[in-house]
Short mmCIF file of N, CA, C and O in Angstrom, two decimals:
data_model
loop_
_atom_site.label_atom_id
_atom_site.label_comp_id
_atom_site.label_asym_id
_atom_site.label_seq_id
_atom_site.Cartn_x
_atom_site.Cartn_y
_atom_site.Cartn_z
N MET B 1 0.84 -1.17 0.00
CA MET B 1 0.00 0.00 0.00
C MET B 1 0.89 1.25 0.00
O MET B 1 1.83 1.34 0.77
N VAL B 2 0.58 2.18 -0.88
CA VAL B 2 1.33 3.44 -0.96
C VAL B 2 0.80 4.38 0.11
O VAL B 2 -0.41 4.60 0.22
N MET B 3 1.72 4.92 0.88
CA MET B 3 1.36 5.82 1.98
C MET B 3 1.64 7.27 1.59
O MET B 3 2.49 7.54 0.74
N LYS B 4 0.94 8.18 2.24
CA LYS B 4 1.12 9.61 1.97
C LYS B 4 1.00 10.38 3.28
O LYS B 4 0.27 9.99 4.18
N CYS B 5 1.72 11.48 3.34
CA CYS B 5 1.69 12.35 4.50
C CYS B 5 1.49 13.78 4.02
O CYS B 5 2.16 14.22 3.07
N VAL B 6 0.57 14.50 4.64
CA VAL B 6 0.35 15.92 4.33
C VAL B 6 0.14 16.69 5.62
O VAL B 6 -0.22 16.11 6.65
N MET B 7 0.36 17.98 5.53
CA MET B 7 -0.04 18.90 6.58
C MET B 7 -1.00 19.89 5.95
O MET B 7 -0.79 20.33 4.83
N VAL B 8 -2.04 20.23 6.68
CA VAL B 8 -2.96 21.28 6.27
C VAL B 8 -2.90 22.33 7.36
O VAL B 8 -3.12 22.03 8.53
N ILE B 9 -2.56 23.55 6.95
CA ILE B 9 -2.37 24.64 7.93
C ILE B 9 -3.27 25.80 7.54
O ILE B 9 -3.43 26.12 6.36
N ASN B 10 -3.84 26.44 8.56
CA ASN B 10 -4.68 27.61 8.34
C ASN B 10 -3.82 28.73 7.76
O ASN B 10 -2.96 29.29 8.43
N ALA B 11 -4.05 29.05 6.49
CA ALA B 11 -3.23 30.04 5.77
C ALA B 11 -3.47 31.46 6.26
O ALA B 11 -2.70 32.36 5.92
N ASP B 12 -4.50 31.68 7.06
CA ASP B 12 -4.80 33.01 7.57
C ASP B 12 -3.97 33.37 8.81
O ASP B 12 -4.03 34.51 9.29
N LEU B 13 -3.21 32.42 9.32
CA LEU B 13 -2.38 32.66 10.50
C LEU B 13 -1.17 33.52 10.14
O LEU B 13 -0.70 33.49 9.00
N PRO B 14 -0.60 34.23 11.13
CA PRO B 14 0.65 34.95 10.89
C PRO B 14 1.78 33.96 10.56
O PRO B 14 1.75 32.80 11.00
N THR B 15 2.77 34.41 9.82
CA THR B 15 3.86 33.55 9.35
C THR B 15 4.53 32.78 10.49
O THR B 15 4.80 31.58 10.37
N GLY B 16 4.80 33.45 11.58
CA GLY B 16 5.47 32.78 12.71
C GLY B 16 4.64 31.66 13.29
O GLY B 16 5.17 30.60 13.65
N LEU B 17 3.34 31.84 13.35
CA LEU B 17 2.46 30.81 13.88
C LEU B 17 2.32 29.66 12.89
O LEU B 17 2.22 28.49 13.29
N ILE B 18 2.35 29.95 11.59
CA ILE B 18 2.36 28.89 10.58
C ILE B 18 3.62 28.04 10.74
O ILE B 18 3.55 26.80 10.74
N ALA B 19 4.77 28.69 10.91
CA ALA B 19 6.03 27.96 11.08
C ALA B 19 6.01 27.12 12.35
O ALA B 19 6.41 25.95 12.35
N ASN B 20 5.50 27.68 13.44
CA ASN B 20 5.42 26.95 14.70
C ASN B 20 4.49 25.75 14.57
O ASN B 20 4.80 24.66 15.06
N THR B 21 3.36 25.94 13.92
CA THR B 21 2.41 24.85 13.72
C THR B 21 3.04 23.71 12.93
O THR B 21 2.93 22.54 13.30
N ALA B 22 3.72 24.05 11.84
CA ALA B 22 4.39 23.03 11.03
C ALA B 22 5.45 22.29 11.84
O ALA B 22 5.57 21.06 11.73
N ALA B 23 6.19 23.00 12.67
CA ALA B 23 7.23 22.37 13.50
C ALA B 23 6.61 21.39 14.50
O ALA B 23 7.10 20.27 14.66
N VAL B 24 5.54 21.81 15.16
CA VAL B 24 4.89 20.94 16.14
C VAL B 24 4.36 19.67 15.46
O VAL B 24 4.56 18.55 15.95
N LEU B 25 3.69 19.85 14.33
CA LEU B 25 3.15 18.69 13.61
C LEU B 25 4.28 17.76 13.16
O LEU B 25 4.18 16.53 13.28
N ALA B 26 5.35 18.33 12.63
CA ALA B 26 6.47 17.53 12.14
C ALA B 26 7.14 16.72 13.25
O ALA B 26 7.48 15.55 13.05
N LEU B 27 7.33 17.34 14.40
CA LEU B 27 7.94 16.61 15.52
C LEU B 27 7.10 15.40 15.91
O LEU B 27 7.63 14.31 16.15
N THR B 28 5.80 15.59 15.97
CA THR B 28 4.93 14.48 16.36
C THR B 28 4.91 13.40 15.29
O THR B 28 4.95 12.20 15.60
N LEU B 29 4.88 13.79 14.01
CA LEU B 29 4.95 12.80 12.94
C LEU B 29 6.24 11.99 13.05
O LEU B 29 6.23 10.76 12.90
N GLY B 30 7.35 12.66 13.29
CA GLY B 30 8.63 11.98 13.41
C GLY B 30 8.65 10.96 14.54
O GLY B 30 9.29 9.91 14.44
N LYS B 31 7.95 11.26 15.60
CA LYS B 31 7.86 10.35 16.74
C LYS B 31 6.94 9.16 16.44
O LYS B 31 7.22 8.04 16.83
N GLU B 32 5.86 9.41 15.73
CA GLU B 32 4.81 8.41 15.55
C GLU B 32 4.99 7.47 14.36
O GLU B 32 4.46 6.37 14.38
N ILE B 33 5.71 7.90 13.33
CA ILE B 33 5.80 7.10 12.10
C ILE B 33 7.17 6.43 12.02
O ILE B 33 8.19 7.09 11.79
N GLU B 34 7.14 5.14 12.18
CA GLU B 34 8.37 4.33 12.08
C GLU B 34 9.03 4.53 10.73
O GLU B 34 8.37 4.38 9.69
N GLY B 35 10.29 4.87 10.71
CA GLY B 35 11.06 4.96 9.47
C GLY B 35 10.89 6.24 8.67
O GLY B 35 11.46 6.35 7.58
N ILE B 36 10.15 7.21 9.18
CA ILE B 36 9.96 8.44 8.41
C ILE B 36 11.23 9.31 8.42
O ILE B 36 11.42 10.13 7.54
N ILE B 37 12.10 9.07 9.39
CA ILE B 37 13.37 9.79 9.44
C ILE B 37 14.48 8.83 9.02
O ILE B 37 14.62 7.74 9.57
N GLY B 38 15.24 9.25 8.01
CA GLY B 38 16.33 8.41 7.51
C GLY B 38 17.54 8.44 8.43
O GLY B 38 17.62 9.25 9.35
N PRO B 39 18.49 7.58 8.15
CA PRO B 39 19.71 7.52 8.96
C PRO B 39 20.63 8.71 8.67
O PRO B 39 20.48 9.41 7.66
N THR B 40 21.58 8.91 9.53
CA THR B 40 22.61 9.92 9.31
C THR B 40 23.37 9.59 8.04
O THR B 40 23.62 8.41 7.74
N VAL B 41 23.69 10.61 7.27
CA VAL B 41 24.42 10.43 6.01
C VAL B 41 25.71 11.25 6.05
O VAL B 41 25.87 12.14 6.88
N LYS B 42 26.62 10.91 5.16
CA LYS B 42 27.88 11.67 5.05
C LYS B 42 27.92 12.36 3.69
O LYS B 42 27.49 11.80 2.68
N ASP B 43 28.45 13.56 3.69
CA ASP B 43 28.63 14.28 2.42
C ASP B 43 29.96 13.88 1.80
O ASP B 43 30.69 13.04 2.34
N GLY B 44 30.27 14.46 0.65
CA GLY B 44 31.49 14.12 -0.08
C GLY B 44 32.75 14.47 0.67
O GLY B 44 33.83 13.96 0.35
N SER B 45 32.66 15.33 1.67
CA SER B 45 33.82 15.69 2.50
C SER B 45 33.94 14.82 3.74
O SER B 45 34.85 14.99 4.54
N GLY B 46 32.99 13.90 3.91
CA GLY B 46 33.02 13.01 5.06
C GLY B 46 32.32 13.56 6.29
O GLY B 46 32.38 12.95 7.36
N HIS B 47 31.65 14.71 6.18
CA HIS B 47 30.93 15.29 7.31
C HIS B 47 29.56 14.64 7.45
O HIS B 47 28.88 14.38 6.45
N SER B 48 29.15 14.42 8.69
CA SER B 48 27.87 13.78 8.97
C SER B 48 26.73 14.79 8.94
O SER B 48 26.89 15.94 9.35
N HIS B 49 25.58 14.32 8.46
CA HIS B 49 24.35 15.10 8.45
C HIS B 49 23.24 14.22 9.00
O HIS B 49 22.97 13.13 8.46
N THR B 50 22.63 14.66 10.10
CA THR B 50 21.56 13.90 10.73
C THR B 50 20.46 13.62 9.72
O THR B 50 20.14 14.47 8.89
N GLY B 51 19.87 12.44 9.80
CA GLY B 51 18.82 12.03 8.88
C GLY B 51 17.64 12.99 8.86
O GLY B 51 17.29 13.58 9.89
N ILE B 52 17.05 13.13 7.69
CA ILE B 52 15.85 13.95 7.52
C ILE B 52 14.71 13.06 7.06
O ILE B 52 14.89 11.86 6.88
N THR B 53 13.57 13.63 6.82
CA THR B 53 12.41 12.84 6.43
C THR B 53 12.66 12.10 5.11
O THR B 53 13.28 12.64 4.20
N THR B 54 12.18 10.89 5.06
CA THR B 54 12.28 10.07 3.85
C THR B 54 11.03 10.20 2.99
O THR B 54 10.95 9.62 1.92
N THR B 55 10.06 10.94 3.50
CA THR B 55 8.76 11.07 2.86
C THR B 55 8.47 12.53 2.56
O THR B 55 8.57 13.37 3.46
N PRO B 56 8.10 12.88 1.33
CA PRO B 56 7.68 14.26 1.07
C PRO B 56 6.45 14.60 1.92
O PRO B 56 5.58 13.75 2.11
N ILE B 57 6.41 15.82 2.42
CA ILE B 57 5.27 16.26 3.22
C ILE B 57 4.77 17.59 2.66
O ILE B 57 5.23 18.65 3.07
N PRO B 58 3.85 17.54 1.69
CA PRO B 58 3.31 18.80 1.19
C PRO B 58 2.55 19.53 2.29
O PRO B 58 1.89 18.90 3.13
N ILE B 59 2.69 20.84 2.29
CA ILE B 59 1.95 21.67 3.24
C ILE B 59 0.87 22.38 2.46
O ILE B 59 1.15 23.19 1.58
N LEU B 60 -0.36 22.04 2.80
CA LEU B 60 -1.53 22.54 2.09
C LEU B 60 -2.19 23.63 2.91
O LEU B 60 -1.99 23.73 4.12
N LYS B 61 -3.00 24.45 2.23
CA LYS B 61 -3.64 25.56 2.94
C LYS B 61 -5.13 25.33 3.14
O LYS B 61 -5.81 24.73 2.30
N GLY B 62 -5.59 25.81 4.26
CA GLY B 62 -7.00 25.81 4.58
C GLY B 62 -7.32 27.13 5.27
O GLY B 62 -6.45 27.98 5.42
N ASP B 63 -8.56 27.27 5.68
CA ASP B 63 -8.95 28.40 6.51
C ASP B 63 -9.62 27.81 7.75
O ASP B 63 -9.75 26.59 7.87
N ALA B 64 -10.06 28.66 8.66
CA ALA B 64 -10.62 28.16 9.92
C ALA B 64 -11.78 27.20 9.67
O ALA B 64 -11.87 26.15 10.32
N LYS B 65 -12.66 27.54 8.74
CA LYS B 65 -13.82 26.69 8.46
C LYS B 65 -13.39 25.34 7.88
O LYS B 65 -13.86 24.29 8.30
N LYS B 66 -12.48 25.37 6.92
CA LYS B 66 -12.00 24.14 6.28
C LYS B 66 -11.30 23.24 7.30
O LYS B 66 -11.45 22.02 7.28
N MET B 67 -10.52 23.85 8.19
CA MET B 67 -9.79 23.08 9.20
C MET B 67 -10.78 22.34 10.11
O MET B 67 -10.61 21.16 10.39
N LYS B 68 -11.82 23.03 10.52
CA LYS B 68 -12.81 22.43 11.41
C LYS B 68 -13.57 21.30 10.69
O LYS B 68 -13.80 20.23 11.26
N GLU B 69 -13.94 21.54 9.43
CA GLU B 69 -14.63 20.51 8.64
C GLU B 69 -13.74 19.28 8.45
O GLU B 69 -14.20 18.14 8.58
N LEU B 70 -12.47 19.51 8.13
CA LEU B 70 -11.53 18.41 7.92
C LEU B 70 -11.37 17.59 9.19
O LEU B 70 -11.45 16.36 9.16
N ARG B 71 -11.20 18.26 10.32
CA ARG B 71 -11.01 17.52 11.57
C ARG B 71 -12.25 16.72 11.91
O ARG B 71 -12.17 15.58 12.35
N SER B 72 -13.41 17.30 11.68
CA SER B 72 -14.66 16.59 11.94
C SER B 72 -14.77 15.35 11.06
O SER B 72 -15.13 14.26 11.54
N THR B 73 -14.44 15.47 9.79
CA THR B 73 -14.48 14.33 8.86
C THR B 73 -13.52 13.24 9.30
O THR B 73 -13.83 12.05 9.17
N LEU B 74 -12.39 13.62 9.83
CA LEU B 74 -11.39 12.64 10.25
C LEU B 74 -11.85 11.78 11.43
O LEU B 74 -11.25 10.75 11.72
N TYR B 75 -12.92 12.18 12.11
CA TYR B 75 -13.49 11.35 13.17
C TYR B 75 -14.37 10.23 12.61
O TYR B 75 -14.71 9.30 13.33
N ASP B 76 -14.72 10.30 11.32
CA ASP B 76 -15.55 9.26 10.71
C ASP B 76 -14.83 7.91 10.72
O ASP B 76 -13.61 7.85 10.54
N GLU B 77 -15.57 6.85 10.89
CA GLU B 77 -15.03 5.49 10.94
C GLU B 77 -14.19 5.18 9.69
O GLU B 77 -13.17 4.50 9.78
N GLU B 78 -14.61 5.69 8.55
CA GLU B 78 -13.90 5.44 7.29
C GLU B 78 -12.43 5.84 7.36
O GLU B 78 -11.58 5.26 6.69
N PHE B 79 -12.11 6.82 8.20
CA PHE B 79 -10.75 7.34 8.28
C PHE B 79 -10.04 6.97 9.58
O PHE B 79 -9.00 7.52 9.91
N SER B 80 -10.59 6.01 10.31
CA SER B 80 -10.05 5.65 11.62
C SER B 80 -8.65 5.02 11.55
O SER B 80 -7.95 4.99 12.55
N ASP B 81 -8.25 4.55 10.37
CA ASP B 81 -6.94 3.94 10.24
C ASP B 81 -5.85 4.96 9.90
O ASP B 81 -4.67 4.60 9.83
N LEU B 82 -6.20 6.23 9.73
CA LEU B 82 -5.21 7.26 9.43
C LEU B 82 -4.60 7.79 10.73
O LEU B 82 -5.29 7.88 11.75
N LEU B 83 -3.33 8.15 10.67
CA LEU B 83 -2.71 8.86 11.78
C LEU B 83 -3.06 10.33 11.61
O LEU B 83 -2.81 10.90 10.54
N VAL B 84 -3.64 10.91 12.63
CA VAL B 84 -4.04 12.32 12.60
C VAL B 84 -3.37 13.03 13.76
O VAL B 84 -3.48 12.60 14.91
N VAL B 85 -2.68 14.12 13.45
CA VAL B 85 -2.08 14.97 14.47
C VAL B 85 -2.69 16.35 14.29
O VAL B 85 -2.63 16.91 13.19
N ASP B 86 -3.31 16.87 15.34
CA ASP B 86 -3.85 18.22 15.22
C ASP B 86 -3.20 19.15 16.23
O ASP B 86 -2.72 18.74 17.27
N PHE B 87 -3.16 20.41 15.85
CA PHE B 87 -2.63 21.47 16.71
C PHE B 87 -3.71 22.53 16.79
O PHE B 87 -4.12 23.08 15.77
N SER B 88 -4.20 22.78 18.00
CA SER B 88 -5.37 23.63 18.17
C SER B 88 -5.09 24.85 19.04
O SER B 88 -4.01 24.98 19.62
N ASN B 89 -6.12 25.68 19.16
CA ASN B 89 -6.03 26.84 20.03
C ASN B 89 -5.79 26.43 21.48
O ASN B 89 -5.18 27.18 22.24
N ALA B 90 -6.24 25.26 21.87
CA ALA B 90 -6.00 24.79 23.24
C ALA B 90 -4.51 24.59 23.49
O ALA B 90 -4.00 24.91 24.57
N ALA B 91 -3.80 24.10 22.50
CA ALA B 91 -2.36 23.87 22.64
C ALA B 91 -1.57 25.17 22.49
O ALA B 91 -0.64 25.45 23.25
N GLN B 92 -1.95 25.95 21.50
CA GLN B 92 -1.20 27.16 21.17
C GLN B 92 -1.26 28.20 22.29
O GLN B 92 -0.35 28.98 22.45
N SER B 93 -2.29 28.16 23.10
CA SER B 93 -2.48 29.18 24.12
C SER B 93 -1.99 28.76 25.50
O SER B 93 -2.30 29.41 26.49
N THR B 94 -1.20 27.68 25.57
CA THR B 94 -0.69 27.21 26.86
C THR B 94 0.83 27.22 26.85
O THR B 94 1.47 27.27 25.82
N ASN B 95 1.40 27.15 28.06
CA ASN B 95 2.86 27.21 28.21
C ASN B 95 3.50 25.92 28.66
O ASN B 95 4.72 25.84 28.76
N SER B 96 2.71 24.90 28.95
CA SER B 96 3.26 23.62 29.35
C SER B 96 2.31 22.51 28.92
O SER B 96 1.12 22.76 28.67
N TYR B 97 2.83 21.29 28.83
CA TYR B 97 1.98 20.18 28.42
C TYR B 97 0.90 19.91 29.47
O TYR B 97 -0.23 19.59 29.14
N GLU B 98 1.25 20.09 30.73
CA GLU B 98 0.27 19.90 31.80
C GLU B 98 -0.87 20.91 31.65
O GLU B 98 -2.05 20.56 31.77
N GLU B 99 -0.53 22.16 31.38
CA GLU B 99 -1.55 23.19 31.18
C GLU B 99 -2.42 22.84 29.96
O GLU B 99 -3.65 23.00 29.98
N TYR B 100 -1.78 22.35 28.90
CA TYR B 100 -2.52 21.94 27.70
C TYR B 100 -3.50 20.82 28.01
O TYR B 100 -4.67 20.87 27.63
N THR B 101 -3.05 19.77 28.71
CA THR B 101 -3.94 18.65 28.99
C THR B 101 -5.10 19.09 29.86
O THR B 101 -6.23 18.61 29.68
N ASP B 102 -4.85 19.99 30.80
CA ASP B 102 -5.94 20.52 31.63
C ASP B 102 -6.93 21.32 30.78
O ASP B 102 -8.14 21.16 30.91
N LYS B 103 -6.39 22.17 29.91
CA LYS B 103 -7.25 23.05 29.12
C LYS B 103 -8.08 22.27 28.11
O LYS B 103 -9.29 22.49 27.99
N ILE B 104 -7.44 21.36 27.37
CA ILE B 104 -8.19 20.66 26.32
C ILE B 104 -9.28 19.76 26.91
O ILE B 104 -10.30 19.53 26.27
N SER B 105 -9.09 19.31 28.13
CA SER B 105 -10.11 18.46 28.74
C SER B 105 -11.41 19.23 29.01
O SER B 105 -12.46 18.63 29.21
N THR B 106 -11.35 20.56 28.99
CA THR B 106 -12.55 21.37 29.21
C THR B 106 -13.17 21.84 27.90
O THR B 106 -14.26 22.42 27.90
N PHE B 107 -12.48 21.63 26.78
CA PHE B 107 -12.97 22.08 25.47
C PHE B 107 -13.83 20.99 24.82
O PHE B 107 -13.52 19.81 24.92
N THR B 108 -14.89 21.41 24.15
CA THR B 108 -15.65 20.48 23.32
C THR B 108 -15.20 20.71 21.88
O THR B 108 -14.43 21.65 21.60
N GLU B 109 -15.69 19.89 20.97
CA GLU B 109 -15.30 20.07 19.57
C GLU B 109 -15.70 21.45 19.05
O GLU B 109 -15.07 21.98 18.14
N HIS B 110 -16.72 22.05 19.64
CA HIS B 110 -17.15 23.38 19.21
C HIS B 110 -16.18 24.48 19.66
O HIS B 110 -16.11 25.54 19.05
N ASP B 111 -15.44 24.23 20.75
CA ASP B 111 -14.49 25.21 21.28
C ASP B 111 -13.16 25.17 20.55
O ASP B 111 -12.41 26.15 20.57
N LEU B 112 -12.85 24.04 19.93
CA LEU B 112 -11.54 23.87 19.31
C LEU B 112 -11.46 24.54 17.95
O LEU B 112 -12.35 24.38 17.11
N GLU B 113 -10.39 25.28 17.76
CA GLU B 113 -10.06 25.87 16.47
C GLU B 113 -8.71 25.29 16.07
O GLU B 113 -7.77 25.32 16.86
N TYR B 114 -8.62 24.77 14.85
CA TYR B 114 -7.42 24.06 14.43
C TYR B 114 -6.49 24.96 13.62
O TYR B 114 -6.90 25.56 12.63
N LEU B 115 -5.25 25.04 14.08
CA LEU B 115 -4.24 25.79 13.37
C LEU B 115 -3.64 24.93 12.28
O LEU B 115 -3.30 25.41 11.20
N GLY B 116 -3.50 23.64 12.56
CA GLY B 116 -2.93 22.71 11.60
C GLY B 116 -3.32 21.28 11.91
O GLY B 116 -3.60 20.93 13.05
N ILE B 117 -3.33 20.47 10.84
CA ILE B 117 -3.64 19.04 10.96
C ILE B 117 -2.70 18.29 10.04
O ILE B 117 -2.56 18.63 8.86
N ALA B 118 -2.03 17.28 10.57
CA ALA B 118 -1.19 16.39 9.75
C ALA B 118 -1.93 15.07 9.61
O ALA B 118 -2.56 14.60 10.56
N ILE B 119 -1.84 14.51 8.42
CA ILE B 119 -2.52 13.24 8.14
C ILE B 119 -1.53 12.31 7.45
O ILE B 119 -0.83 12.70 6.51
N TYR B 120 -1.49 11.05 7.92
CA TYR B 120 -0.62 10.05 7.32
C TYR B 120 -1.41 8.76 7.17
O TYR B 120 -2.08 8.31 8.10
N GLY B 121 -1.32 8.18 5.99
CA GLY B 121 -1.99 6.91 5.77
C GLY B 121 -2.06 6.57 4.30
O GLY B 121 -1.28 7.10 3.49
N ALA B 122 -2.99 5.70 3.95
CA ALA B 122 -3.14 5.26 2.57
C ALA B 122 -3.33 6.47 1.66
O ALA B 122 -4.18 7.33 1.91
N LYS B 123 -2.54 6.51 0.60
CA LYS B 123 -2.54 7.65 -0.31
C LYS B 123 -3.93 7.97 -0.83
O LYS B 123 -4.33 9.13 -0.91
N LYS B 124 -4.69 6.94 -1.17
CA LYS B 124 -6.02 7.15 -1.73
C LYS B 124 -6.93 7.89 -0.74
O LYS B 124 -7.67 8.81 -1.11
N LYS B 125 -6.88 7.51 0.53
CA LYS B 125 -7.70 8.17 1.54
C LYS B 125 -7.24 9.59 1.81
O LYS B 125 -8.05 10.51 1.96
N VAL B 126 -5.92 9.77 1.90
CA VAL B 126 -5.38 11.12 2.14
C VAL B 126 -5.75 12.04 0.98
O VAL B 126 -6.16 13.18 1.19
N ASN B 127 -5.64 11.53 -0.24
CA ASN B 127 -6.02 12.34 -1.41
C ASN B 127 -7.51 12.66 -1.41
O ASN B 127 -7.91 13.76 -1.81
N LYS B 128 -8.33 11.71 -1.00
CA LYS B 128 -9.78 11.94 -0.94
C LYS B 128 -10.10 13.12 -0.02
O LYS B 128 -10.97 13.93 -0.30
N LEU B 129 -9.36 13.22 1.08
CA LEU B 129 -9.57 14.28 2.06
C LEU B 129 -8.97 15.62 1.66
O LEU B 129 -9.51 16.67 1.98
N THR B 130 -7.83 15.57 0.96
CA THR B 130 -7.06 16.80 0.78
C THR B 130 -6.76 17.15 -0.67
O THR B 130 -6.13 18.18 -0.94
N GLY B 131 -7.22 16.34 -1.61
CA GLY B 131 -6.87 16.52 -3.02
C GLY B 131 -7.30 17.86 -3.62
O GLY B 131 -6.69 18.34 -4.57
N SER B 132 -8.30 18.49 -3.04
CA SER B 132 -8.78 19.77 -3.59
C SER B 132 -8.09 20.98 -2.97
O SER B 132 -8.36 22.11 -3.36
N LEU B 133 -7.21 20.74 -2.01
CA LEU B 133 -6.55 21.85 -1.32
C LEU B 133 -5.27 22.27 -2.05
O LEU B 133 -4.50 21.42 -2.50
N GLY B 134 -5.03 23.56 -2.12
CA GLY B 134 -3.81 24.06 -2.75
C GLY B 134 -2.65 24.08 -1.80
O GLY B 134 -2.81 23.94 -0.56
N LEU B 135 -1.45 24.22 -2.36
CA LEU B 135 -0.25 24.33 -1.54
C LEU B 135 -0.21 25.67 -0.82
O LEU B 135 -0.61 26.70 -1.36
N LEU B 136 0.30 25.62 0.40
CA LEU B 136 0.51 26.85 1.16
C LEU B 136 1.79 27.48 0.62
O LEU B 136 2.84 26.86 0.62
N ARG B 137 1.69 28.69 0.13
CA ARG B 137 2.85 29.37 -0.45
C ARG B 137 3.10 30.69 0.21
O ARG B 137 2.25 31.35 0.65
#
């Protein structure tokens, strides 16, 4: 089965918050997906370079409404086999993981606003969800 990984980020966010969202999503993907980070390599001069992602990760754009719709769709049983990483206002507005876990436990799906969502899984399913979205530029 061919796998695919994408990030969808709210394009209306300030540049710094877009960068932070992508970094948070990427770190979690790297932790969760076996083999997504390649081994250390050496250049022609013999210097080592820590492994980077072995999988292209297009960054697609959405807006607040699209992000909420996408996250809601990802709760459907049809997509339960996909790895989904989301970064929300509950996370962005806290200063520690403990504060985040406390805060998100009080939020309902209506309170959550998504800054970014990463999706990894079967290419066909990922494309079905994100194929109409443009690249974030």
